[in-house]
Tab-separated table of C-alpha atoms in Angstrom:
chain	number	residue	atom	x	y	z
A	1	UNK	CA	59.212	83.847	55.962
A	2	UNK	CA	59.475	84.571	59.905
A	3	UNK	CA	61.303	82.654	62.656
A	4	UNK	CA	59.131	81.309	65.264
A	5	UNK	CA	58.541	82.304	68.930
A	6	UNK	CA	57.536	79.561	71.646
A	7	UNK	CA	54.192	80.147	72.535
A	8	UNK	CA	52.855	81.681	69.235
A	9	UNK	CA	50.530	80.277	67.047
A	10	UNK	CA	51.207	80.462	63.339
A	11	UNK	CA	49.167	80.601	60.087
A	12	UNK	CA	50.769	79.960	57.020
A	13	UNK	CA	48.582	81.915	54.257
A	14	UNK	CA	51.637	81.623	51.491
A	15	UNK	CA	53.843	78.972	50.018
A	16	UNK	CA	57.165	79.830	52.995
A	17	UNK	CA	59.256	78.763	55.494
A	18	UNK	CA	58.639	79.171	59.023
A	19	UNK	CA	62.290	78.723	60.964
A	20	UNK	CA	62.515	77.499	64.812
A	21	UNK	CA	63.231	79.102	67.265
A	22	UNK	CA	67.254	78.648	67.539
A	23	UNK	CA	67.459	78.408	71.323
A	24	UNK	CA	64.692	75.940	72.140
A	25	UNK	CA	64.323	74.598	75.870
A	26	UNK	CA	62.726	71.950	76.965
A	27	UNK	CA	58.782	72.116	76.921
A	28	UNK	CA	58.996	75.036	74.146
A	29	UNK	CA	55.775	74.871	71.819
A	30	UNK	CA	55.279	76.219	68.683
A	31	UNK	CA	51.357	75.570	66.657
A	32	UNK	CA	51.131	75.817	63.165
A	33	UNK	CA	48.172	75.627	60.702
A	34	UNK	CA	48.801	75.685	56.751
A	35	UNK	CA	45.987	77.646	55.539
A	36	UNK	CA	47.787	78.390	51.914
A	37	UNK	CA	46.016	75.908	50.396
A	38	UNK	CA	49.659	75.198	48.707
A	39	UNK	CA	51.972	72.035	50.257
A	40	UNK	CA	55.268	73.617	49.793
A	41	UNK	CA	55.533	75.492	53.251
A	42	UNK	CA	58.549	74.557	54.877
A	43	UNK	CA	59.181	73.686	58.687
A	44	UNK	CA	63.358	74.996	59.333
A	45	UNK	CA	64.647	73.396	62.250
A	46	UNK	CA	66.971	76.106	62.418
A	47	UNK	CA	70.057	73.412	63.729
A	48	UNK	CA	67.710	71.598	65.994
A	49	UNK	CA	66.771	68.144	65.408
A	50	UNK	CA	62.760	67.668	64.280
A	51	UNK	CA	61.247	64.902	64.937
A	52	UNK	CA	64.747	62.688	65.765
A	53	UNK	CA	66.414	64.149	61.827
A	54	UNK	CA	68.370	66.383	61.024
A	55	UNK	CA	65.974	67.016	58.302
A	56	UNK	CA	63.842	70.634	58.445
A	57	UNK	CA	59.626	69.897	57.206
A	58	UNK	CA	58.116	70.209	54.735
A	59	UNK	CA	54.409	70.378	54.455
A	60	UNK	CA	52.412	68.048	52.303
A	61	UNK	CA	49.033	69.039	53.440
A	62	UNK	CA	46.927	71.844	53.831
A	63	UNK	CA	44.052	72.660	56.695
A	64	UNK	CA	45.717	70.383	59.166
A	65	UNK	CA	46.758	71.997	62.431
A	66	UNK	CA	49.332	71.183	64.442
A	67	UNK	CA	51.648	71.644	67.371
A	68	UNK	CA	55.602	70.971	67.891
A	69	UNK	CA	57.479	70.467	71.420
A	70	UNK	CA	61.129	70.727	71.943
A	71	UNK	CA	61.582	67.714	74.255
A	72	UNK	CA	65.775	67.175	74.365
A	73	UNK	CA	68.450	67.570	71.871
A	74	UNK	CA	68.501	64.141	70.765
A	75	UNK	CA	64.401	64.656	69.495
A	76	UNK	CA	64.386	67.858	69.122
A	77	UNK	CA	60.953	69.227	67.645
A	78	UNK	CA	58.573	66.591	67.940
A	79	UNK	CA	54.863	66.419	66.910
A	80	UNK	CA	52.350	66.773	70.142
């Protein structure tokens, strides 16, 4: 379990959660790939909205890469 840093790619290796940064600007990017061939890593939007919810992630595949972009506080994270 870690808490993110924009700019940083992350590879989840183990079933855990990976928090957001709790600050996020505008433009902030954080990759991710799930590489623990398990689909219970969780995405903590650490009090920011993801994806438009106020709902934190939580992985249901494995091997798929991806990126998320703060865009405001009414999106929050979203997918790029």
């Amino acid at each position: 379990n870690t808490t993110a840093v924009s700019g940083a790619f992350y590879v989840l290796i183990a079933s855990l959660t990976l928090t957001l940064p709790p600050t996020p600007v505008a433009g902030d990017v954080v990759h991710v790939s799930n590489r623990s061939g398990t689909t219970t890593c969780v995405i903590d939007r650490n009090d920011s909205n993801l994806m438009g919810l106020a709902e934190n992630m939580t992985l249901d595949a494995s091997d798929q890469p991806f990126s998320l972009a703060y865009a405001d506080a009414s999106r929050g994270w979203v997918l790029i």
